[in-house]
Amino acid sequence: MFRSLLSLCLVAATLVAAGPCDLYASGGTPCVAAHSTTRALFSAYSKSLYQIKRGSDGKTANIAPLSAGGVANAAAQDSFCASTTCLITTIYDQSGRGNHLTKAPPGTANSGTDPDGFDNLAAADGAPVTLNGHKAYGVFIPPGTGYRNDATNGIATGDGTEGMYAVFDGGHFNNKCCFDYGNAEVKNNDPGNGHMEAIYFGTGGPGGAGTGPWVGADLENGLFPGNTRSKNNNSASLSSRFATAVLKGKPGAWALRGGNSASGGLKTFFSGARPAGGYNPMKLEGAIVLGVGGDNSNRGQGTFYEGVMTAGFPSDATENAVQANIVAAKYATTAIVSGPVVNVGSHISLRATTACCTNRFISHTAGTVNTQVVTSSSSAALRQAASWTVVKGLANGQCISLQSRDPSFAANSFIRFSSGKLLVNANDGSKQFKEDATFCPRIPLNGKGHSYRSWNHPARYFRHFNAVMYAASNGGRNDFDATKLFNDDASFTISNAFA
Ligand code: AHR
């Protein structure tokens, strides 16, 4: 009796200590790529998880787990990035094969908008979470952002066999092409059906039951929820805050699975034959994408916390053990705002803090958000244009939206992000509008007041430049992204509204 209890305890201890890649290895399908900014995916892994670069001086730092097999050292990031902005430059491969992810190069569908034509990098603090109570950061990927490796080692090619999983945010997605993680083309192009096999997450494909988002397979020129291009009613919406998506393929067959990363097991959404029409045999090329499609279609959005690719076709039992490991990691939400409280329902004006401009307030002229000199004796029209009501963030209740108090505009008009600019537009009720009009206050970059960053583009902050307001990315390609004066230009103090 004592002996069996002891061995039970030993098994339990081993299971707790094992990481997802230890479980895949025990199942005979080892990880050949393992990516996570939140935790080590092997119990013995203690090297760097990811690299960040800060806006103030361009220096980089590597972030490692707190201990072997543990959660990322978020405090090291917070200290390195204090009073500046930081981007994730590299997501290291923990498998030892060097399959690191760096910013995605231009493809035949899209070039990126970074100064070098590559895609944007993700903000390092865009997706804060906790794992077993320890803070960590995921990778919040807006449209135009992506990572890739075109020269990999050990990833399946041709009609090869592989498995993969990823943990995403079930509340961050869109219906555009393509928020993917997995196997793609080495030349960033679309040479035809069957040249990729990556997890797709969003509402862009035929989908399944409910309203999505769903897990699908991006097999090139098609986002498959099953073995046809039609809706798969057996595929459940994965709208839980943390969602596990699983894909595996081998000659002639493949499967899609998924579940809630915070509780319960995996459900098999599809398991069967390869789709007709050029997908059997597969012609895999072995690059790895994160956040973009094979030809760098980069209009998808989503959040990635961890994921791996394996050699071999993992058994359902191995994947079930990996899901149990993910649940035991206890992913949970945490605050995404910081700094002084901005009261919902208050009427405010926002004053610039750059030395040039401390008499200027965030205002608008015919819907273009700008800064103007405003005083209590300014015209009623100008005072109204510089006054805002704080409401709960339209896309995220932790953040805020700023509703115009200008009576010459529709009552439901808000400041919204639009291609880098800030506009005052009427709320059309769309998911896109709500996301574009949601901003998250954070500790001010220059220590004064607040900085406001875009919820759906967290590397972009309210910034005044030549008296016009932008959602600017520190060091980006536009003149208004200039690093000089960024911290001051992106910090605003709050006062009672002029009107
Ligand atoms: O299969 C969907 C997308 O189609 C792929 O990701 C991309 O390469 C192509 O545009």
Short mmCIF file of C-alpha atoms and ligand atoms in Angstrom, two decimals:
data_model
loop_
_atom_site.label_atom_id
_atom_site.label_comp_id
_atom_site.label_asym_id
_atom_site.label_seq_id
_atom_site.Cartn_x
_atom_site.Cartn_y
_atom_site.Cartn_z
CA MET A 1 0.00 0.00 0.00
CA PHE A 2 2.76 2.38 1.15
CA ARG A 3 4.81 1.49 -1.92
CA SER A 4 1.94 2.16 -4.35
CA LEU A 5 1.18 5.47 -2.63
CA LEU A 6 4.85 6.38 -2.93
CA SER A 7 4.95 5.51 -6.61
CA LEU A 8 1.75 7.49 -7.19
CA CYS A 9 3.39 10.50 -5.56
CA LEU A 10 6.50 10.01 -7.67
CA VAL A 11 4.43 9.85 -10.84
CA ALA A 12 2.57 13.00 -9.78
CA ALA A 13 5.84 14.80 -9.03
CA THR A 14 7.26 13.75 -12.39
CA LEU A 15 4.14 14.94 -14.20
CA VAL A 16 4.24 18.32 -12.46
CA ALA A 17 7.94 18.69 -13.25
CA ALA A 18 7.63 17.68 -16.90
CA GLY A 19 7.18 20.38 -19.55
CA PRO A 20 5.16 19.95 -22.75
CA CYS A 21 8.29 18.98 -24.68
CA ASP A 22 9.24 16.34 -22.09
CA LEU A 23 5.79 14.85 -22.62
CA TYR A 24 6.16 14.89 -26.40
CA ALA A 25 9.58 13.24 -26.05
CA SER A 26 8.13 10.49 -23.80
CA GLY A 27 5.51 9.90 -26.47
CA GLY A 28 8.22 9.38 -29.12
CA THR A 29 7.39 12.63 -30.95
CA PRO A 30 10.00 15.13 -29.74
CA CYS A 31 9.74 18.89 -30.11
CA VAL A 32 11.81 20.24 -32.99
CA ALA A 33 10.77 23.82 -32.25
CA ALA A 34 9.47 25.22 -28.97
CA HIS A 35 8.51 28.86 -28.60
CA SER A 36 7.17 30.72 -25.60
CA THR A 37 7.62 34.12 -24.00
CA THR A 38 5.77 32.97 -20.88
CA ARG A 39 7.55 29.80 -19.70
CA ALA A 40 10.10 27.10 -20.34
CA LEU A 41 8.58 24.20 -22.30
CA PHE A 42 11.20 21.64 -21.16
CA SER A 43 11.61 20.99 -17.43
CA ALA A 44 15.38 21.49 -17.75
CA TYR A 45 15.30 24.62 -19.92
CA SER A 46 16.82 27.67 -18.26
CA LYS A 47 18.26 29.64 -21.20
CA SER A 48 16.71 32.70 -22.84
CA LEU A 49 13.05 32.59 -23.84
CA TYR A 50 13.02 35.81 -25.87
CA GLN A 51 14.89 38.98 -26.64
CA ILE A 52 13.57 42.53 -26.28
CA LYS A 53 14.80 45.85 -27.62
CA ARG A 54 14.06 49.16 -25.96
CA GLY A 55 13.20 52.45 -27.65
CA SER A 56 15.32 54.77 -25.51
CA ASP A 57 18.76 53.56 -26.64
CA GLY A 58 18.14 50.57 -28.94
CA LYS A 59 19.77 48.15 -26.46
CA THR A 60 18.60 44.54 -26.26
CA ALA A 61 18.15 42.14 -23.34
CA ASN A 62 17.34 38.44 -23.11
CA ILE A 63 14.59 37.25 -20.80
CA ALA A 64 15.01 33.79 -19.21
CA PRO A 65 12.80 31.72 -16.92
CA LEU A 66 12.94 32.41 -13.17
CA SER A 67 14.29 28.87 -12.77
CA ALA A 68 14.76 25.81 -14.99
CA GLY A 69 11.39 24.81 -16.41
CA GLY A 70 9.76 27.88 -14.89
CA VAL A 71 7.89 31.05 -15.76
CA ALA A 72 9.59 33.96 -17.56
CA ASN A 73 11.29 36.64 -15.49
CA ALA A 74 8.85 39.46 -16.26
CA ALA A 75 10.41 41.67 -13.58
CA ALA A 76 13.66 41.71 -15.62
CA GLN A 77 11.68 43.00 -18.62
CA ASP A 78 9.83 45.58 -16.52
CA SER A 79 13.07 46.93 -15.14
CA PHE A 80 14.86 47.00 -18.54
CA CYS A 81 11.86 48.71 -20.19
CA ALA A 82 11.04 51.17 -17.37
CA SER A 83 10.27 54.66 -18.77
CA THR A 84 10.52 53.55 -22.38
CA THR A 85 8.93 51.24 -24.94
CA CYS A 86 10.12 47.70 -25.73
CA LEU A 87 9.56 45.33 -28.64
CA ILE A 88 10.04 41.55 -28.88
CA THR A 89 12.85 41.01 -31.39
CA THR A 90 13.41 37.23 -31.08
CA ILE A 91 11.43 34.31 -29.72
CA TYR A 92 14.07 31.68 -29.06
CA ASP A 93 13.65 28.02 -29.94
CA GLN A 94 14.00 26.01 -26.75
CA SER A 95 14.48 22.70 -28.61
CA GLY A 96 18.19 23.31 -29.23
CA ARG A 97 17.72 23.26 -33.02
CA GLY A 98 18.08 26.99 -33.47
CA ASN A 99 14.61 27.49 -34.92
CA HIS A 100 14.29 30.99 -33.51
CA LEU A 101 11.61 33.39 -34.72
CA THR A 102 12.51 36.93 -35.77
CA LYS A 103 10.49 39.57 -37.58
CA ALA A 104 8.87 38.30 -40.75
CA PRO A 105 10.36 39.38 -44.08
CA PRO A 106 8.27 40.76 -46.95
CA GLY A 107 6.31 38.18 -48.95
CA THR A 108 4.53 38.06 -52.25
CA ALA A 109 1.23 39.12 -50.64
CA ASN A 110 2.53 41.95 -48.47
CA SER A 111 5.58 43.88 -47.49
CA GLY A 112 5.78 44.95 -43.90
CA THR A 113 5.76 48.56 -42.73
CA ASP A 114 8.95 48.53 -40.70
CA PRO A 115 11.65 50.79 -42.19
CA ASP A 116 13.34 47.71 -43.77
CA GLY A 117 10.10 46.42 -45.36
CA PHE A 118 9.78 43.63 -42.80
CA ASP A 119 6.70 43.23 -40.64
CA ASN A 120 6.41 45.10 -37.35
CA LEU A 121 7.62 43.61 -34.09
CA ALA A 122 5.18 43.04 -31.22
CA ALA A 123 5.16 45.26 -28.13
CA ALA A 124 6.90 43.42 -25.29
CA ASP A 125 4.17 44.33 -22.81
CA GLY A 126 1.10 43.92 -25.03
CA ALA A 127 -0.21 40.73 -23.43
CA PRO A 128 0.43 40.54 -19.67
CA VAL A 129 -0.83 37.39 -17.91
CA THR A 130 0.01 35.31 -14.88
CA LEU A 131 1.05 31.64 -14.75
CA ASN A 132 0.59 30.09 -11.34
CA GLY A 133 0.51 33.64 -9.99
CA HIS A 134 3.75 34.77 -11.68
CA LYS A 135 3.50 37.62 -14.17
CA ALA A 136 4.61 36.95 -17.75
CA TYR A 137 4.03 38.48 -21.17
CA GLY A 138 2.57 36.86 -24.29
CA VAL A 139 2.99 38.09 -27.86
CA PHE A 140 0.11 40.40 -28.89
CA ILE A 141 0.12 40.42 -32.69
CA PRO A 142 -1.77 43.22 -34.47
CA PRO A 143 -2.24 43.27 -38.27
CA GLY A 144 1.13 44.03 -39.91
CA THR A 145 3.11 42.20 -37.22
CA GLY A 146 4.67 38.76 -37.61
CA TYR A 147 7.62 36.44 -37.00
CA ARG A 148 9.24 33.81 -39.19
CA ASN A 149 12.18 31.48 -39.74
CA ASP A 150 12.87 30.42 -43.35
CA ALA A 151 15.98 28.33 -42.64
CA THR A 152 14.94 25.77 -40.06
CA ASN A 153 16.33 22.51 -38.77
CA GLY A 154 14.25 19.36 -38.26
CA ILE A 155 10.86 20.75 -39.38
CA ALA A 156 8.85 18.44 -41.67
CA THR A 157 9.19 18.84 -45.44
CA GLY A 158 7.47 17.19 -48.41
CA ASP A 159 4.77 14.77 -47.27
CA GLY A 160 6.43 14.61 -43.86
CA THR A 161 4.83 13.94 -40.51
CA GLU A 162 4.49 16.54 -37.77
CA GLY A 163 2.44 17.80 -34.85
CA MET A 164 1.98 21.21 -33.27
CA TYR A 165 0.03 23.08 -30.66
CA ALA A 166 -0.30 26.68 -29.57
CA VAL A 167 -1.98 28.60 -26.76
CA PHE A 168 -3.82 31.73 -27.94
CA ASP A 169 -6.15 34.40 -26.52
CA GLY A 170 -9.70 33.35 -27.49
CA GLY A 171 -10.82 37.00 -27.34
CA HIS A 172 -8.22 38.42 -29.74
CA PHE A 173 -8.76 37.46 -33.38
CA ASN A 174 -10.19 38.74 -36.64
CA ASN A 175 -11.46 37.39 -39.94
CA LYS A 176 -8.49 38.42 -42.04
CA CYS A 177 -5.64 36.37 -43.44
CA CYS A 178 -3.83 34.90 -41.51
CA PHE A 179 -2.97 34.56 -37.86
CA ASP A 180 -1.00 31.30 -38.19
CA TYR A 181 1.57 29.27 -36.27
CA GLY A 182 3.34 26.42 -38.01
CA ASN A 183 4.91 25.10 -41.20
CA ALA A 184 5.10 27.44 -44.23
CA GLU A 185 7.03 28.29 -47.39
CA VAL A 186 10.72 29.13 -47.26
CA LYS A 187 10.42 31.83 -49.95
CA ASN A 188 7.50 33.76 -48.39
CA ASN A 189 5.34 33.01 -51.42
CA ASP A 190 2.32 30.96 -52.46
CA PRO A 191 3.55 28.24 -54.83
CA GLY A 192 0.30 26.25 -54.56
CA ASN A 193 -1.91 24.03 -52.43
CA GLY A 194 -0.28 21.83 -49.80
CA HIS A 195 2.86 23.91 -49.35
CA MET A 196 1.99 24.77 -45.77
CA GLU A 197 0.48 23.19 -42.68
CA ALA A 198 -0.02 25.72 -39.92
CA ILE A 199 -2.56 26.29 -37.17
CA TYR A 200 -4.91 29.12 -38.16
CA PHE A 201 -6.91 30.87 -35.43
CA GLY A 202 -9.73 33.33 -36.10
CA THR A 203 -13.00 33.70 -37.97
CA GLY A 204 -11.47 33.93 -41.45
CA GLY A 205 -12.21 30.43 -42.73
CA PRO A 206 -15.46 28.48 -43.14
CA GLY A 207 -15.40 27.90 -39.35
CA GLY A 208 -17.64 25.70 -37.26
CA ALA A 209 -20.31 25.84 -34.58
CA GLY A 210 -21.22 29.09 -32.83
CA THR A 211 -19.61 32.42 -33.59
CA GLY A 212 -15.91 31.50 -33.33
CA PRO A 213 -13.05 31.96 -33.22
CA TRP A 214 -12.18 28.52 -34.55
CA VAL A 215 -9.02 26.56 -35.03
CA GLY A 216 -8.30 25.65 -38.62
CA ALA A 217 -5.44 24.37 -40.71
CA ASP A 218 -3.84 26.79 -43.16
CA LEU A 219 -2.82 24.30 -45.86
CA GLU A 220 -2.19 27.10 -48.43
CA ASN A 221 -4.97 28.71 -50.42
CA GLY A 222 -7.40 27.44 -47.85
CA LEU A 223 -8.18 27.60 -44.12
CA PHE A 224 -9.60 24.14 -43.43
CA PRO A 225 -11.77 23.37 -40.37
CA GLY A 226 -12.04 19.79 -41.66
CA ASN A 227 -11.26 17.99 -44.89
CA THR A 228 -13.40 20.23 -47.11
CA ARG A 229 -13.65 23.98 -47.55
CA SER A 230 -17.06 23.97 -45.81
CA LYS A 231 -18.12 24.74 -42.28
CA ASN A 232 -17.39 21.93 -39.81
CA ASN A 233 -20.18 21.81 -37.23
CA ASN A 234 -18.02 19.53 -35.10
CA SER A 235 -15.52 22.36 -34.63
CA ALA A 236 -16.39 24.28 -31.45
CA SER A 237 -15.77 28.00 -30.97
CA LEU A 238 -12.62 28.46 -28.89
CA SER A 239 -13.62 31.72 -27.22
CA SER A 240 -12.23 30.97 -23.76
CA ARG A 241 -9.70 33.59 -22.67
CA PHE A 242 -6.92 31.02 -23.18
CA ALA A 243 -7.42 28.55 -25.99
CA THR A 244 -5.34 25.49 -26.94
CA ALA A 245 -5.21 24.67 -30.66
CA VAL A 246 -3.71 21.41 -31.94
CA LEU A 247 -2.88 20.29 -35.50
CA LYS A 248 -1.06 17.19 -36.75
CA GLY A 249 -0.49 15.64 -40.15
CA LYS A 250 1.04 12.56 -41.78
CA PRO A 251 0.85 11.04 -45.27
CA GLY A 252 -2.82 10.79 -46.19
CA ALA A 253 -4.25 11.93 -42.85
CA TRP A 254 -4.44 14.80 -40.41
CA ALA A 255 -6.34 16.03 -37.34
CA LEU A 256 -7.43 19.22 -35.61
CA ARG A 257 -8.14 19.45 -31.87
CA GLY A 258 -8.70 22.18 -29.31
CA GLY A 259 -9.89 23.15 -25.85
CA ASN A 260 -9.83 25.65 -23.04
CA SER A 261 -6.23 26.13 -21.86
CA ALA A 262 -7.42 26.90 -18.33
CA SER A 263 -9.57 23.83 -17.72
CA GLY A 264 -10.73 20.53 -19.15
CA GLY A 265 -9.43 18.44 -22.00
CA LEU A 266 -9.14 18.54 -25.78
CA LYS A 267 -11.92 17.80 -28.21
CA THR A 268 -11.16 16.34 -31.63
CA PHE A 269 -12.73 18.61 -34.26
CA PHE A 270 -11.57 16.59 -37.26
CA SER A 271 -9.51 13.48 -37.86
CA GLY A 272 -9.37 11.86 -41.25
CA ALA A 273 -8.19 12.06 -44.82
CA ARG A 274 -6.30 14.91 -46.46
CA PRO A 275 -8.51 17.29 -48.48
CA ALA A 276 -8.78 16.75 -52.22
CA GLY A 277 -7.34 19.24 -54.70
CA GLY A 278 -3.60 19.26 -54.33
CA TYR A 279 -3.30 18.56 -50.59
CA ASN A 280 -2.36 14.88 -50.87
CA PRO A 281 0.54 14.37 -50.91
CA MET A 282 1.60 17.51 -49.07
CA LYS A 283 4.57 19.55 -50.31
CA LEU A 284 5.73 21.03 -47.04
CA GLU A 285 8.73 23.37 -47.11
CA GLY A 286 9.59 23.61 -43.41
CA ALA A 287 9.69 27.34 -42.64
CA ILE A 288 7.94 28.47 -39.44
CA VAL A 289 5.49 31.39 -39.32
CA LEU A 290 3.87 33.13 -36.37
CA GLY A 291 1.11 35.69 -36.98
CA VAL A 292 1.24 35.71 -40.79
CA GLY A 293 0.29 33.51 -43.74
CA GLY A 294 2.69 31.66 -46.03
CA ASP A 295 3.06 34.56 -48.47
CA ASN A 296 3.24 37.04 -45.58
CA SER A 297 -0.47 37.84 -45.71
CA ASN A 298 -0.27 39.93 -42.57
CA ARG A 299 -3.76 41.23 -41.86
CA GLY A 300 -4.63 38.67 -39.17
CA GLN A 301 -4.44 39.39 -35.45
CA GLY A 302 -4.13 37.28 -32.34
CA THR A 303 -2.10 36.60 -29.22
CA PHE A 304 0.42 33.78 -28.84
CA TYR A 305 1.61 32.51 -25.48
CA GLU A 306 3.37 29.24 -26.28
CA GLY A 307 3.60 26.64 -29.02
CA VAL A 308 5.69 23.78 -30.34
CA MET A 309 6.24 21.73 -33.47
CA THR A 310 7.15 18.06 -33.26
CA ALA A 311 8.78 15.34 -35.31
CA GLY A 312 6.29 12.50 -35.80
CA PHE A 313 2.51 12.33 -35.37
CA PRO A 314 1.76 12.76 -31.64
CA SER A 315 -0.79 10.40 -30.14
CA ASP A 316 -4.01 11.83 -28.73
CA ALA A 317 -2.82 10.59 -25.32
CA THR A 318 0.39 12.64 -25.56
CA GLU A 319 -1.58 15.72 -26.59
CA ASN A 320 -4.01 15.15 -23.73
CA ALA A 321 -1.07 15.08 -21.31
CA VAL A 322 0.25 18.31 -22.84
CA GLN A 323 -3.18 19.93 -22.40
CA ALA A 324 -3.17 18.84 -18.73
CA ASN A 325 0.27 20.42 -18.39
CA ILE A 326 -1.03 23.69 -19.90
CA VAL A 327 -4.01 23.69 -17.51
CA ALA A 328 -1.60 23.07 -14.59
CA ALA A 329 0.44 26.12 -15.69
CA LYS A 330 -2.64 28.13 -14.62
CA TYR A 331 -2.80 30.87 -17.22
CA ALA A 332 -4.83 33.80 -15.82
CA THR A 333 -5.51 37.41 -16.70
CA THR A 334 -3.90 40.39 -15.00
CA ALA A 335 -4.11 44.20 -15.25
CA ILE A 336 -3.29 45.72 -18.63
CA VAL A 337 -3.51 49.32 -17.39
CA SER A 338 -1.14 51.03 -14.97
CA GLY A 339 -0.53 54.49 -13.55
CA PRO A 340 -3.05 56.98 -12.12
CA VAL A 341 -6.73 56.01 -12.23
CA VAL A 342 -8.87 57.54 -14.99
CA ASN A 343 -12.43 57.52 -13.75
CA VAL A 344 -15.07 56.19 -16.09
CA GLY A 345 -17.81 58.83 -16.44
CA SER A 346 -15.47 61.76 -15.83
CA HIS A 347 -15.22 64.67 -18.28
CA ILE A 348 -11.61 65.48 -19.03
CA SER A 349 -9.19 67.51 -21.10
CA LEU A 350 -5.68 66.22 -21.79
CA ARG A 351 -2.70 68.57 -21.75
CA ALA A 352 0.62 67.98 -23.52
CA THR A 353 3.70 67.74 -21.30
CA THR A 354 6.46 68.44 -23.87
CA ALA A 355 8.23 71.70 -22.89
CA CYS A 356 7.22 73.38 -26.16
CA CYS A 357 3.57 72.73 -25.72
CA THR A 358 2.27 72.70 -22.18
CA ASN A 359 -0.49 75.15 -23.15
CA ARG A 360 -1.82 72.72 -25.79
CA PHE A 361 -4.65 70.21 -25.25
CA ILE A 362 -5.82 67.18 -27.21
CA SER A 363 -8.53 68.55 -29.44
CA HIS A 364 -9.81 68.03 -32.96
CA THR A 365 -10.45 70.01 -36.12
CA ALA A 366 -13.16 68.55 -38.35
CA GLY A 367 -12.49 65.09 -36.91
CA THR A 368 -8.69 65.11 -37.16
CA VAL A 369 -7.31 64.83 -33.63
CA ASN A 370 -4.66 67.46 -32.91
CA THR A 371 -3.39 69.70 -30.12
CA GLN A 372 -4.54 73.29 -29.79
CA VAL A 373 -3.93 76.11 -27.35
CA VAL A 374 -7.04 76.18 -25.19
CA THR A 375 -7.91 78.32 -22.18
CA SER A 376 -11.07 78.90 -20.17
CA SER A 377 -11.68 81.97 -22.33
CA SER A 378 -11.38 80.13 -25.67
CA SER A 379 -14.48 79.96 -27.86
CA ALA A 380 -17.15 77.50 -26.77
CA ALA A 381 -16.52 75.53 -29.97
CA LEU A 382 -12.81 75.09 -29.18
CA ARG A 383 -13.45 74.22 -25.54
CA GLN A 384 -15.97 71.58 -26.65
CA ALA A 385 -13.52 70.20 -29.23
CA ALA A 386 -10.95 69.78 -26.43
CA SER A 387 -13.31 67.97 -24.03
CA TRP A 388 -13.86 64.22 -23.68
CA THR A 389 -16.00 61.87 -21.64
CA VAL A 390 -14.20 58.78 -20.32
CA VAL A 391 -16.17 55.59 -21.00
CA LYS A 392 -15.26 51.94 -20.45
CA GLY A 393 -13.08 50.68 -23.28
CA LEU A 394 -15.41 49.63 -26.10
CA ALA A 395 -13.32 46.51 -26.80
CA ASN A 396 -11.81 45.91 -23.36
CA GLY A 397 -13.42 47.08 -20.14
CA GLN A 398 -10.05 47.45 -18.37
CA CYS A 399 -9.12 50.22 -20.81
CA ILE A 400 -10.99 53.38 -21.81
CA SER A 401 -12.55 55.08 -24.81
CA LEU A 402 -12.71 58.85 -25.19
CA GLN A 403 -16.09 60.13 -26.34
CA SER A 404 -16.16 63.59 -27.90
CA ARG A 405 -18.10 66.30 -26.05
CA ASP A 406 -18.30 68.33 -29.25
CA PRO A 407 -22.03 68.83 -29.94
CA SER A 408 -21.34 69.43 -33.64
CA PHE A 409 -20.43 65.71 -33.85
CA ALA A 410 -22.75 62.73 -33.36
CA ALA A 411 -23.16 61.90 -29.68
CA ASN A 412 -21.52 58.49 -30.10
CA SER A 413 -18.27 59.85 -31.58
CA PHE A 414 -14.95 58.61 -30.20
CA ILE A 415 -11.24 59.01 -30.78
CA ARG A 416 -10.25 56.07 -32.95
CA PHE A 417 -7.07 54.73 -34.53
CA SER A 418 -6.98 54.75 -38.32
CA SER A 419 -3.77 53.85 -40.19
CA GLY A 420 -1.55 55.57 -37.63
CA LYS A 421 -3.75 58.67 -37.40
CA LEU A 422 -6.27 59.51 -34.68
CA LEU A 423 -9.73 60.57 -35.86
CA VAL A 424 -13.04 61.42 -34.21
CA ASN A 425 -15.61 59.11 -35.79
CA ALA A 426 -19.11 57.92 -34.93
CA ASN A 427 -19.25 54.41 -33.51
CA ASP A 428 -20.62 52.15 -36.25
CA GLY A 429 -20.95 49.27 -33.76
CA SER A 430 -18.40 47.11 -35.57
CA LYS A 431 -15.78 44.97 -33.82
CA GLN A 432 -13.15 46.92 -35.75
CA PHE A 433 -14.41 50.30 -34.53
CA LYS A 434 -14.58 49.18 -30.93
CA GLU A 435 -11.02 47.89 -31.07
CA ASP A 436 -9.76 51.03 -32.84
CA ALA A 437 -11.40 53.23 -30.19
CA THR A 438 -9.96 51.45 -27.13
CA PHE A 439 -6.87 52.84 -25.41
CA CYS A 440 -5.13 51.60 -22.30
CA PRO A 441 -3.65 54.16 -19.87
CA ARG A 442 -0.23 53.24 -18.52
CA ILE A 443 2.45 54.73 -16.30
CA PRO A 444 3.51 57.86 -18.19
CA LEU A 445 6.64 57.45 -20.28
CA ASN A 446 8.06 60.73 -18.92
CA GLY A 447 6.63 60.41 -15.41
CA LYS A 448 3.91 63.04 -15.95
CA GLY A 449 0.22 62.16 -16.14
CA HIS A 450 -0.48 59.18 -18.40
CA SER A 451 0.54 57.57 -21.63
CA TYR A 452 -2.28 56.04 -23.70
CA ARG A 453 -1.59 53.10 -25.91
CA SER A 454 -3.82 51.57 -28.51
CA TRP A 455 -5.48 48.33 -27.35
CA ASN A 456 -5.26 46.66 -30.75
CA HIS A 457 -1.81 48.09 -31.63
CA PRO A 458 -0.06 48.11 -28.24
CA ALA A 459 3.25 49.35 -29.65
CA ARG A 460 1.43 52.58 -30.64
CA TYR A 461 0.83 55.48 -28.26
CA PHE A 462 -1.09 58.76 -28.37
CA ARG A 463 1.61 61.17 -29.55
CA HIS A 464 1.53 64.77 -30.73
CA PHE A 465 3.86 65.67 -33.57
CA ASN A 466 3.76 69.08 -35.28
CA ALA A 467 0.51 69.70 -33.37
CA VAL A 468 -1.24 66.66 -34.90
CA MET A 469 -2.12 63.59 -32.82
CA TYR A 470 -1.05 60.11 -33.97
CA ALA A 471 -0.95 56.55 -32.66
CA ALA A 472 2.83 56.44 -32.95
CA SER A 473 5.32 53.62 -32.65
CA ASN A 474 8.62 54.65 -31.05
CA GLY A 475 11.28 54.40 -33.80
CA GLY A 476 8.84 53.33 -36.53
CA ARG A 477 9.03 54.38 -40.16
CA ASN A 478 6.90 57.57 -40.09
CA ASP A 479 8.15 61.03 -39.16
CA PHE A 480 5.67 61.03 -36.29
CA ASP A 481 7.30 57.83 -34.92
CA ALA A 482 10.59 59.69 -34.27
CA THR A 483 12.35 58.59 -31.08
CA LYS A 484 13.40 62.16 -30.24
CA LEU A 485 10.97 63.58 -27.66
CA PHE A 486 8.82 60.43 -27.88
CA ASN A 487 8.40 60.06 -24.11
CA ASP A 488 7.38 63.69 -23.63
CA ASP A 489 5.15 63.78 -26.71
CA ALA A 490 3.39 60.61 -25.53
CA SER A 491 2.60 61.76 -21.97
CA PHE A 492 -0.47 63.85 -21.08
CA THR A 493 -1.89 65.23 -17.86
CA ILE A 494 -5.61 65.17 -17.13
CA SER A 495 -7.71 68.09 -15.95
CA ASN A 496 -11.43 68.76 -15.69
CA ALA A 497 -12.97 69.19 -19.12
CA PHE A 498 -13.18 72.68 -20.58
CA ALA A 499 -16.77 71.92 -21.55
O1 AHR B 1 -4.18 29.64 -47.19
C1 AHR B 1 -4.45 30.95 -46.81
C2 AHR B 1 -3.36 31.89 -47.28
O2 AHR B 1 -3.39 31.97 -48.67
C3 AHR B 1 -1.94 31.52 -47.00
O3 AHR B 1 -1.53 31.71 -45.69
C4 AHR B 1 -1.23 32.46 -47.92
O4 AHR B 1 0.05 32.02 -48.28
C5 AHR B 1 -2.17 32.56 -49.11
O5 AHR B 1 -2.43 33.89 -49.44
#
